[in-house]
Structure formats: C-alpha cells, structure tokens
XYZ file of C-alpha atoms in Angstrom:
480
model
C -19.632 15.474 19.931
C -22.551 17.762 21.679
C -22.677 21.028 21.156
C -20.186 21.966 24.339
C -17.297 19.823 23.113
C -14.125 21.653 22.677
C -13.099 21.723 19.336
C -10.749 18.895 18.105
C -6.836 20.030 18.824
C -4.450 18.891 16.200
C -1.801 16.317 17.482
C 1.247 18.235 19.245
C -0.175 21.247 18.789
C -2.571 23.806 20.805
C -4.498 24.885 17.246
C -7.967 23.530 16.375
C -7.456 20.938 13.705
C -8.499 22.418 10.562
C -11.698 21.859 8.902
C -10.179 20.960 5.772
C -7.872 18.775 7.190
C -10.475 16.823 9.108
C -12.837 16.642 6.064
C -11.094 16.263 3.226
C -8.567 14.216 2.573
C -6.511 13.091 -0.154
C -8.907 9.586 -1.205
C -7.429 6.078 -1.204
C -5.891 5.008 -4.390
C -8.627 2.770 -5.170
C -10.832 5.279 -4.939
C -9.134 8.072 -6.740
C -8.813 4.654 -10.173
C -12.550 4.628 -9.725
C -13.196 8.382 -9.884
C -10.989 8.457 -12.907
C -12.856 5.018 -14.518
C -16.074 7.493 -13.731
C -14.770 10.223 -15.391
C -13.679 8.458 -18.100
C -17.588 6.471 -18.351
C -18.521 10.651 -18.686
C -15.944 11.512 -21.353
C -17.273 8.743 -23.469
C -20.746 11.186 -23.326
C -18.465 14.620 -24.197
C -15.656 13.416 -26.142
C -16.535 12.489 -30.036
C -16.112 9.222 -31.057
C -13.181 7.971 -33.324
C -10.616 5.720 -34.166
C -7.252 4.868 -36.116
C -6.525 2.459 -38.887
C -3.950 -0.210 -37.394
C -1.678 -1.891 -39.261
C 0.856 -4.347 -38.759
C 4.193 -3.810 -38.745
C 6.329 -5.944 -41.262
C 9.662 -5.567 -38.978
C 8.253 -5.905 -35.529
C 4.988 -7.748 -35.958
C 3.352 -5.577 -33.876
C 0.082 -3.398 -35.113
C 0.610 0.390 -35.060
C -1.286 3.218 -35.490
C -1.562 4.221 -39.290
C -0.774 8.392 -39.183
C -3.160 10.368 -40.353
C -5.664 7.672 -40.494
C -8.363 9.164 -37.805
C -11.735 9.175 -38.234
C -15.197 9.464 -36.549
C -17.019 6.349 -35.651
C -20.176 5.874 -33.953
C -20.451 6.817 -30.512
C -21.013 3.956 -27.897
C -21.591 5.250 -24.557
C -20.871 3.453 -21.415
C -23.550 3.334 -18.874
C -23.415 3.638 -15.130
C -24.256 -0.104 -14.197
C -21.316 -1.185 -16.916
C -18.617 0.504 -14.819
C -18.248 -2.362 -12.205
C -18.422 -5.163 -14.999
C -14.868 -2.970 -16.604
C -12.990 -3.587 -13.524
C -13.699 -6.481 -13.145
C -12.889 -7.360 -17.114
C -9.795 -4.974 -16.069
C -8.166 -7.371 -14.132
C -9.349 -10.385 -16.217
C -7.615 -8.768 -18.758
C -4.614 -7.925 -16.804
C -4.345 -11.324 -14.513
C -0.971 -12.154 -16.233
C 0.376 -9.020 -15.025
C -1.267 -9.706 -11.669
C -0.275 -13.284 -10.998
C 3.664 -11.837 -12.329
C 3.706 -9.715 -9.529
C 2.249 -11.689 -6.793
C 4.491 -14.284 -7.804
C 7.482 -11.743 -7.689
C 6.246 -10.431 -4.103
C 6.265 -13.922 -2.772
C 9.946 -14.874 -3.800
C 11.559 -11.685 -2.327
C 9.788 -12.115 0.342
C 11.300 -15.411 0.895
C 14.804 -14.209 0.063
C 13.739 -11.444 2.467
C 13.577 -13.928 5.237
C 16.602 -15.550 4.665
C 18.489 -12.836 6.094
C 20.704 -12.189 3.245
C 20.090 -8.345 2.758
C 20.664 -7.853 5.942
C 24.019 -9.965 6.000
C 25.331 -8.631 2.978
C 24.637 -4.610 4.445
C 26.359 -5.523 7.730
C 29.282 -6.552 5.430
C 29.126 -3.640 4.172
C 29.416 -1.662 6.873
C 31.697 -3.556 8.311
C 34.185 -3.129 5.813
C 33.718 0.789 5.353
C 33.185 1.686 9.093
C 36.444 3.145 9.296
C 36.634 4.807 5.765
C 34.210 7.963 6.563
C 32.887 9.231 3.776
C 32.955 6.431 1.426
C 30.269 4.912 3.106
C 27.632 7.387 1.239
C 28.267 6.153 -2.223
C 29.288 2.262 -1.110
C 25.141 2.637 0.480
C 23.890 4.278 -2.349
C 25.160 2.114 -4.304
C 24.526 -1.200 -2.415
C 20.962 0.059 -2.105
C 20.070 0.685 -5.905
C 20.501 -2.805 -6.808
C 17.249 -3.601 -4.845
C 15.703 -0.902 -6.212
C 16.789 -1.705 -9.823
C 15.786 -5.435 -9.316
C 13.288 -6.019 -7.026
C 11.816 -2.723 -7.101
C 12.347 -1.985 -3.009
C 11.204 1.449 -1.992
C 8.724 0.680 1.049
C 10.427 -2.295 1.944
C 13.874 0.380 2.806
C 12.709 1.520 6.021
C 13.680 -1.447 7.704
C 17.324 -0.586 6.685
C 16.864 3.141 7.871
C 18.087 2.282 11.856
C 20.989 0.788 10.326
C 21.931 3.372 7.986
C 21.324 6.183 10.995
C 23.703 4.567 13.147
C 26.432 4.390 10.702
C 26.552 7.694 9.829
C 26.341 9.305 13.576
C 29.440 6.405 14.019
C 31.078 9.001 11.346
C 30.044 11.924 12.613
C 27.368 12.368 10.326
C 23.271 13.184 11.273
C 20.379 11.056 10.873
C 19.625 12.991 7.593
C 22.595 11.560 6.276
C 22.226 8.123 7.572
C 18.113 7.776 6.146
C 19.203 9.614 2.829
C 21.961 7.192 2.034
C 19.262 4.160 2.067
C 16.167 5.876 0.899
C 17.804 7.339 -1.627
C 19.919 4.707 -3.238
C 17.265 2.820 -3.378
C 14.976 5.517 -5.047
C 17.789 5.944 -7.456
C 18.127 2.093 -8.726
C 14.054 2.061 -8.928
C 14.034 5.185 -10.828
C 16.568 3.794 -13.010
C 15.005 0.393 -13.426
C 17.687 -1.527 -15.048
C 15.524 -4.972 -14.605
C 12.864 -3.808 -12.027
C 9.730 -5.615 -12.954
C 7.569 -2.917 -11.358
C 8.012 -0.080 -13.165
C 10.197 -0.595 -16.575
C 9.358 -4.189 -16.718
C 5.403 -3.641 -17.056
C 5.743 -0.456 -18.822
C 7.605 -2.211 -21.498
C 5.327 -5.128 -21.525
C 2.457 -2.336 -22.175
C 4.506 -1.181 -25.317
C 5.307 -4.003 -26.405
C 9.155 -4.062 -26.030
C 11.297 -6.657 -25.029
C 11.130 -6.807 -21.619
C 14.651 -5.112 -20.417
C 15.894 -4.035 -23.162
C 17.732 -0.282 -23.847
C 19.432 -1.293 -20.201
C 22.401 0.795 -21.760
C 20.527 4.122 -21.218
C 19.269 3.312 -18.121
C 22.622 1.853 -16.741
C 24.039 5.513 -17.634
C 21.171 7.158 -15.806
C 22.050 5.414 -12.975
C 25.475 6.237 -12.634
C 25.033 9.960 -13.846
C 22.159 10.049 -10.664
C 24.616 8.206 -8.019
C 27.581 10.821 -8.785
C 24.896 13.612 -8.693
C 23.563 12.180 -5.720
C 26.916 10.760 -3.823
C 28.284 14.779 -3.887
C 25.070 16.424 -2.837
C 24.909 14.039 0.128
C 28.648 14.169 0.719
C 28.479 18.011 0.728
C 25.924 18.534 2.940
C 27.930 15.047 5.524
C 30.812 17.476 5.381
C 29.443 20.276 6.221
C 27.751 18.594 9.447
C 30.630 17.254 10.853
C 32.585 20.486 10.536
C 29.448 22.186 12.186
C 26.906 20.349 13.967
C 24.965 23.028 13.893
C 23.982 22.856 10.491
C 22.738 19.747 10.616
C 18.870 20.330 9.598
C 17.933 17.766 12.032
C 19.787 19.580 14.676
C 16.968 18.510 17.285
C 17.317 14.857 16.893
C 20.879 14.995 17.278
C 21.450 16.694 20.700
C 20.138 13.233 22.482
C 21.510 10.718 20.117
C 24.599 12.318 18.750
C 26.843 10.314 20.682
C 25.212 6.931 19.464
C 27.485 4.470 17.941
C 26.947 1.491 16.508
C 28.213 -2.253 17.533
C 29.656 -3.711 14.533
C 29.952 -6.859 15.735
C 26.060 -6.963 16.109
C 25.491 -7.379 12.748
C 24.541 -10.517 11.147
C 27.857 -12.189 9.601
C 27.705 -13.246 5.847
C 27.313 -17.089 6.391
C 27.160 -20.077 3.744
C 23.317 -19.835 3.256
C 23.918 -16.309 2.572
C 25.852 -16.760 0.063
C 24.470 -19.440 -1.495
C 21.130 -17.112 -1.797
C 23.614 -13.933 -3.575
C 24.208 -16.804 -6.284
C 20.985 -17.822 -6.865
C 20.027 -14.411 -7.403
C 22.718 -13.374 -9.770
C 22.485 -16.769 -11.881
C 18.605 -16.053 -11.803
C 18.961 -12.482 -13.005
C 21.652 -13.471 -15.747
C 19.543 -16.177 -17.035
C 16.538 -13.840 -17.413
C 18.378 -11.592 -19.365
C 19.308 -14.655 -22.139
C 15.608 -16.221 -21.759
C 14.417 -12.266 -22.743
C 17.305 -11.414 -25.053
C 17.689 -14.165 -26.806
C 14.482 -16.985 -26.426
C 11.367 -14.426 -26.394
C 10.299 -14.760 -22.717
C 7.222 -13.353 -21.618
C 5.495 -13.751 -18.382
C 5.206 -17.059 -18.200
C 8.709 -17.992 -18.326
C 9.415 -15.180 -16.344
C 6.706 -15.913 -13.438
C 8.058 -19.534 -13.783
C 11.694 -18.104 -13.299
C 10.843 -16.244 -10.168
C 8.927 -18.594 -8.123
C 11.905 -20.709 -9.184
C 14.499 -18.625 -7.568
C 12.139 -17.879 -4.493
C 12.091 -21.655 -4.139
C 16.321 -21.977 -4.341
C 16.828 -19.311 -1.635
C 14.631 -20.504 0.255
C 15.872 -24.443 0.439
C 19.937 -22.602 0.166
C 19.184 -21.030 3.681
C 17.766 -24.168 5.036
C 13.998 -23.231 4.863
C 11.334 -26.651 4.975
C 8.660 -26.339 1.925
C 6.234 -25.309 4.667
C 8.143 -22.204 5.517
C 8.538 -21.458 2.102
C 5.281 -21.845 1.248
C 4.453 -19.395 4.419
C 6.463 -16.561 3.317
C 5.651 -17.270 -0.010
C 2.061 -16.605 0.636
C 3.277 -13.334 3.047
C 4.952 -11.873 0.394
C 2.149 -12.444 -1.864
C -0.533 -11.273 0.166
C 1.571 -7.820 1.270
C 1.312 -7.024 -2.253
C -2.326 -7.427 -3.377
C -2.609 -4.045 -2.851
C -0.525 -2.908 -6.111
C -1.660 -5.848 -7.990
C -5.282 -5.146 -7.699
C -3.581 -1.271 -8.500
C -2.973 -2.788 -12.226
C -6.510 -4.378 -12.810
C -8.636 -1.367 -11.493
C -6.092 1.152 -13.410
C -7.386 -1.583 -16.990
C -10.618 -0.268 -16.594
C -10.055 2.944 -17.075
C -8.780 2.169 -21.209
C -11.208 -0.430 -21.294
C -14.117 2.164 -20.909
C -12.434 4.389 -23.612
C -11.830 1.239 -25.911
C -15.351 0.476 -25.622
C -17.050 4.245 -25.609
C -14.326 4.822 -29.154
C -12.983 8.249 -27.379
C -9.510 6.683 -26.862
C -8.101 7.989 -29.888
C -10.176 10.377 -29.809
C -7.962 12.094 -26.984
C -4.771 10.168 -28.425
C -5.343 12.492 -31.530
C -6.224 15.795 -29.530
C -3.061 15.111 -27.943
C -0.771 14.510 -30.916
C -2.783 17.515 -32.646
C -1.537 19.569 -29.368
C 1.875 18.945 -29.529
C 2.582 17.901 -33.187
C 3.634 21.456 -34.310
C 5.971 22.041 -31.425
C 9.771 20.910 -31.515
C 10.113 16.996 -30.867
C 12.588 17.972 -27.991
C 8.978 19.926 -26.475
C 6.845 16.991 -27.536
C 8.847 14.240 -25.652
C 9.479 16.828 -22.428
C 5.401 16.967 -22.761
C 5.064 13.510 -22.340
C 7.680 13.253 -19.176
C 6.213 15.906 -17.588
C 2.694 14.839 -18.017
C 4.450 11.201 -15.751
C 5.614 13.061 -13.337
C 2.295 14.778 -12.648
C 0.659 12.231 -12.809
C 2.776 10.596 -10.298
C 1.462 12.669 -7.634
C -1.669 11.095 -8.359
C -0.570 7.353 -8.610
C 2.586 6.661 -6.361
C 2.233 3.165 -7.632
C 4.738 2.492 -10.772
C 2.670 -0.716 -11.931
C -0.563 1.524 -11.868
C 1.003 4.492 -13.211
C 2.116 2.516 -16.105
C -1.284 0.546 -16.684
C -2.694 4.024 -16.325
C -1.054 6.190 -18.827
C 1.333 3.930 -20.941
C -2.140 2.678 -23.181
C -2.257 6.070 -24.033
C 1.245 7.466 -24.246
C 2.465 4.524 -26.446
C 0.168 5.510 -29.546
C 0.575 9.043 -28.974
C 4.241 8.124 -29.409
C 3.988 6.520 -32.545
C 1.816 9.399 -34.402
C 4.857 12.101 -33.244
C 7.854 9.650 -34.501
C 9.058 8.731 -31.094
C 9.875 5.721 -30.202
C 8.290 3.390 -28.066
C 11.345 2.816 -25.957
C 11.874 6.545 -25.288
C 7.984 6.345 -23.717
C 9.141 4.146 -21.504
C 12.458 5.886 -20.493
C 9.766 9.386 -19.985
C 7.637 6.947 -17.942
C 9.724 5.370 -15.693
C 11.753 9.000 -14.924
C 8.698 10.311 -14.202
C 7.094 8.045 -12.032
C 10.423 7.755 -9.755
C 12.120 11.407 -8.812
C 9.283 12.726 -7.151
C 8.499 9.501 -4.993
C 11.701 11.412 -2.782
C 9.108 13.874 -2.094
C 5.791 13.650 -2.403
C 3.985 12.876 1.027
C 1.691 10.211 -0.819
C 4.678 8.091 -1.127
C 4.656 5.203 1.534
C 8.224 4.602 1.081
C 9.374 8.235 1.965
C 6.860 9.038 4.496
C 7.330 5.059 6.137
C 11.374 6.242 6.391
C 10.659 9.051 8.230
C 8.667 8.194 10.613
C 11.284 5.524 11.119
C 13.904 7.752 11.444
C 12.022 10.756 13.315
C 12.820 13.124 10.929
C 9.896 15.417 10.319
C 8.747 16.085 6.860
C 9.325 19.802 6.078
C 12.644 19.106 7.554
C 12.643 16.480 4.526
C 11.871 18.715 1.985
C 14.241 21.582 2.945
C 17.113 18.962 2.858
C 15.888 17.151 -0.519
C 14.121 19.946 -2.855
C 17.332 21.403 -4.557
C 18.276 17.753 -5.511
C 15.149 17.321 -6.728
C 15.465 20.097 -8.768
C 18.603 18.446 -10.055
C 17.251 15.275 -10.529
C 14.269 16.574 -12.814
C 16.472 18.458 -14.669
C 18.526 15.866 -15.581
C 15.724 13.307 -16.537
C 14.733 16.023 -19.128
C 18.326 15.766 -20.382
C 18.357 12.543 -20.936
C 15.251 12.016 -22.565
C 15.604 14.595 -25.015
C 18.924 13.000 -25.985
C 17.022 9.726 -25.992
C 14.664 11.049 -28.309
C 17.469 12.913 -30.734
C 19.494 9.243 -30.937
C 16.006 7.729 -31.594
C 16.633 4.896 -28.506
C-alpha cells in the first residue's frame, strides 16, 4: 500500500477497519498451546520446585496424592531448545488418545454418508409438521443424542437449512429454526452421557471408568432440555403472535413466506435402518465392555471402527468407499487430535521442571479454607474460563484435567465431580463465544448476525450457568 492508498474500509461498512482489528487477532489454537507450553518452560524458572508423596490406593488401584505430603525438590529447569522435543513426547504420550479419536472421526463419518441422520430428521419432521410447537423439544431432543454420542457441534450446521424451514412452515423465525438444532445439540454435548470427546477423555485423564456417573448427567440433560424447550417455546410464541418481535425481523420480511416440501426429504429406507441398529447395539455393547469387562481404548477404538465398518456395508457401501470416508472423516479431524498431543506438553514441561505440584498445592492452599461448595464452584468456573481459551473439549480436558484431578483429591472431592465441573464448563459457553466454530459456522449458515445471537441467547446462558453451579455443588454434597 503506498503512501496515497485509502485506508482499508471494513466489510459492509463505510468506517476504516480498525487498527486493532487488522493487527491483532485472537492466535490460532495451536499457537495460543504453544504460548502456554512457553509459559509454562518460564514458570519452571519462577515457580519453586516440589512434589507429593503418591501412594496407591488399596480400593481403586490407582496412585493418589498423599495430603499433606508436599515438599521442595530440586529445581530442573526446562530449556528453550527442549520445548519442541515435549510436544512431540506430548503426543507420543498421548497417541492412544489420538488414534481413539481419529478412529471415532472416521466411523461417523461413514455413518455420516450413509444418509441416516438425515433420514431419520426428515422423519421427524415429517411426523411433527403439523403439531406446531412440539417440534422445538422433538429437535432438541433428536439433536442431543448426537451431541451426547458422537460429540456433533460443528458438524450441526448442515442441519440448520432444515431446521429454518420448519419453523417458518410454523410460523416461527429463523432464530427459532437454527436454535432448535444448535442448541439441542449443544445441550447433549454439554451433557455428555457417552460422548467420547469431552466426558469420555476427561474421565480417561482421571482415571474413571469411562462413562460412568451417566445418572447425573442423564438428569442434567433433561433438567437443560425443559429449561431450554420453554425459553425457546416462549420466545416461538411470542413471534408468531407478533412478527415484529422476532429479533431477526430483517431476515424474515423476504423469506417469511418460505415453506418447506415435506415430501423432499429423504424417506427412512432399509439401509437406514439397518445403520440406527448398528448404532444402538454398538452403544449398548460399549456400555457392558466398560461396565462390566474393563475396556479401555483399545477395545473401544476396536469397537468403533467396527461399527463404522457395519454401517457402512448395511447401506450398501464397497470396502473402497468405506475406506474413503473412513480416511475423510479421519483426516477432518486431525485438527483436534493434534489439539490433545500439543495440549501434553504443556504437563509434561511441569512434570519435568517439578513446579506441577508446586501450583497444584498453591491452588489447594487457595481454596482449602473456603466452603467445599466455593472450592468445587472454583474449579467450574476456572473450565469455563478457560473455555474461552480452548473451544476444543479434548484439549480443554488434556489441558486442565492433569491438574484439576490432584487438586481434587487434596480438597476431598471426588474425581468424578472434576469431571462433571469439566465437562459443564467446557460446553455452555460454546452457545456463545465467537471462537466456537460450531456457533459461528450456524450462523453464517443461517444469516443470522452475531449480536443478534447474543441478544437472543445471553439470558439462557445466564440460566444455563446457573444451573451447572447447582448441580455440581449437589454433586459435590452427595460425594458423586
């Protein structure tokens, strides 16, 4: 640009684009694991070496921190030219996590192609077309079972159109239509009854069986549904009484009189179905291998690619189509896999600088005195901050759970409970934040704009944070 250029105009606008907004920008997620891997190679200078006696635990086999057991150690500072050498032993040390989920992204992707979540949503809609506002739960619903199994939240926007045109059908805006996908969804991965993303790594990390407590989380979701189903039905209502007060008023005066063909959804056929019971009999025999034979990843990556396999050959698929979305599905989510390896280098540098529980006991030192009801909202809180950092749930929880698990065995809460602060805090605010790919790739599917966004969805929010605190101070008084 020479020295006559016009100043840069921001897109639809007549302002100069900001400075600050040209220049600085929030940094790629690999980038912001490496600044904190850096930081924490410069803590290992600042913070005083120490450590805890471990012992092992005669009931669970598992070594725990011994209370009151800290002590100094000598330091061991890591150098500059050893940080690239820790991510890499970060996802040595993490490949079984790694391989899990590429394995899990490459059967669901399969499944995906098979065109059975699309058949089984037409259904759906189909059958509730004419029952108005039923359709907001029945989607909200429909939708949290991907996100509490397979962990969908990006993956939603495809459904957005769909769920747009069904509720202008009604009467309804395309507020109503996008919230009733994104948000079921958001609601079943925030819940995490058996996603493998978030719950299933976090409790791999503590060292619980994978899955289990579903009980608390299977009442989270339904408490979150009805809070959810009336705040969306209330403001549905209030739209078709009075366009007007639709928030997306502007998108509506062209498209309100949209409706949607029916009979141009995809029909549930055989293969379809075939592919719903392969799921369910591969989702109920993961919860025996877990419950009741010990399974760990590699019965569990073997039971995936398994069930990836069966869908594909139930809708007809050759092995070299299933072997090509197989290898799509795998590839689209490198990103979040190589998310869990670089996020291991950050606790390996602290392991090997002996500062890990060095902060671990600063922390339990900061919070031991207060009321356990304070110390276990501490530890959600600090998730859901940290969340706006890390939008991914497998990085979040190779990020902070190292360090939140030991913490919660020095204040007497339980592991479990770590994981139930974890997993509420890494999914509420994904409905808002604008790092989140899955809320930000819905809009600009749906062409609502982003404040409009957070006007419609920041007193739920409010509701939905509140309520995770509920529940995980009553998980912490019933010891879960």
């Amino acid at each position: 640009m020479n020295a006559h250029s016009p100043t840069p105009l921001a897109a639809g606008t007549n302002k100069p684009t900001s400075f600050w907004r040209r220049y600085f920008k929030i940094p790629h997620t690999f980038v912001l694991l490496v600044i904190l891997t850096l930081i924490a190679t410069a803590l290992t200078y600042l913070v005083p070496a120490g450590e805890f006696e471990r012992a092992k635990d005669p009931a669970s086999g598992k070594k725990l921190v011994v209370p009151n057991s800290y002590h100094p150690v000598e330091a061991d500072p890591i150098s500059l030219v050893e940080v690239p050498k820790a991510i890499v032993q970060g996802l040595i040390d993490s490949s079984d996590i790694v391989f899990f989920i590429f394995i899990i992204g490459g059967a669901f992707q399969v499944i995906t192609a098979t065109g059975t979540i699309e058949a089984v949503t037409g259904r759906v809609a189909r059958a509730f077309s004419k029952r108005g506002i039923l359709v907001i739960p029945v989607f909200l619903a429909l939708f949290s079972i991907g996100g509490f199994t397979m962990g969908m939240s990006s993956e939603v926007m495809v459904f957005v159109p769909l769920g747009i045109a069904i509720a202008r059908s009604l009467g309804y805006d395309a507020l109503t239509g996008t919230a009733m996908v994104s948000l079921g969804a958001s609601i079943g991965f925030t819940s995490g009854l058996m996603n493998p993303f978030n719950v299933g790594i976090a409790q791999v990390i503590a060292e619980v069986p994978m899955f289990s407590g579903m009980w608390m989380r299977a009442l989270l979701l339904l408490v979150l549904l009805v809070i959810t189903s009336w705040y969306l039905i209330r403001y549905a209502r209030k739209v078709k009484n009075d366009p007007s007060k639709s928030i997306v008023h502007n998108l509506e005066g062209e498209s309100s009189e949209a409706k949607l063909d029916l009979t141009q959804l995809p029909g549930l056929e055989v293969k379809h179905i075939l592919t719903v019971l392969t799921i369910v009999a591969s989702f109920a025999l993961l919860i025996w291998g877990v419950s009741q034979k010990d399974w760990w990843m590699e019965e569990l990556s073997a039971l995936f690619l398994t069930m990836g396999v069966v869908s594909g050959f139930c809708a007809g698929f050759g092995p070299s189509r299933i072997a090509s979305e197989f290898v799509k599905g795998a590839s689209a989510i490198t990103f979040g896999a190589f998310i869990i390896g670089i996020a291991r280098s950050i606790l390996i540098v602290l392991e090997q600088g002996n500062v890990i529980d060095t902060i671990v006991f600063t922390l339990s030192n900061a919070v031991g005195h207060l009321p356990g009801s304070i110390q276990v909202l501490g530890m959600y809180f600090f998730q859901t901050i940290m969340n706006v950092f890390i939008t991914s749930g497998t990085g979040l929880a190779a990020t902070t759970m190292p360090i939140m698990v030991p913490l919660a065995d020095l204040l007497g809460i339980t592991r479990q409970t770590a994981v139930f602060a974890f997993q509420m805090g890494d999914g509420f605010t994904n409905m808002i934040l604008p790092t989140s790919s899955a809320l930000m790739g819905s809009l600009a599917v749906s062409g609502i704009t982003y404040q409009q966004w957070v006007k419609f969805i920041w007193p739920l929010m409010l509701v939905w944070v509140t309520t995770g605190a509920v529940f995980v101070i009553i998980a912490n008084l019933i010891a879960y």
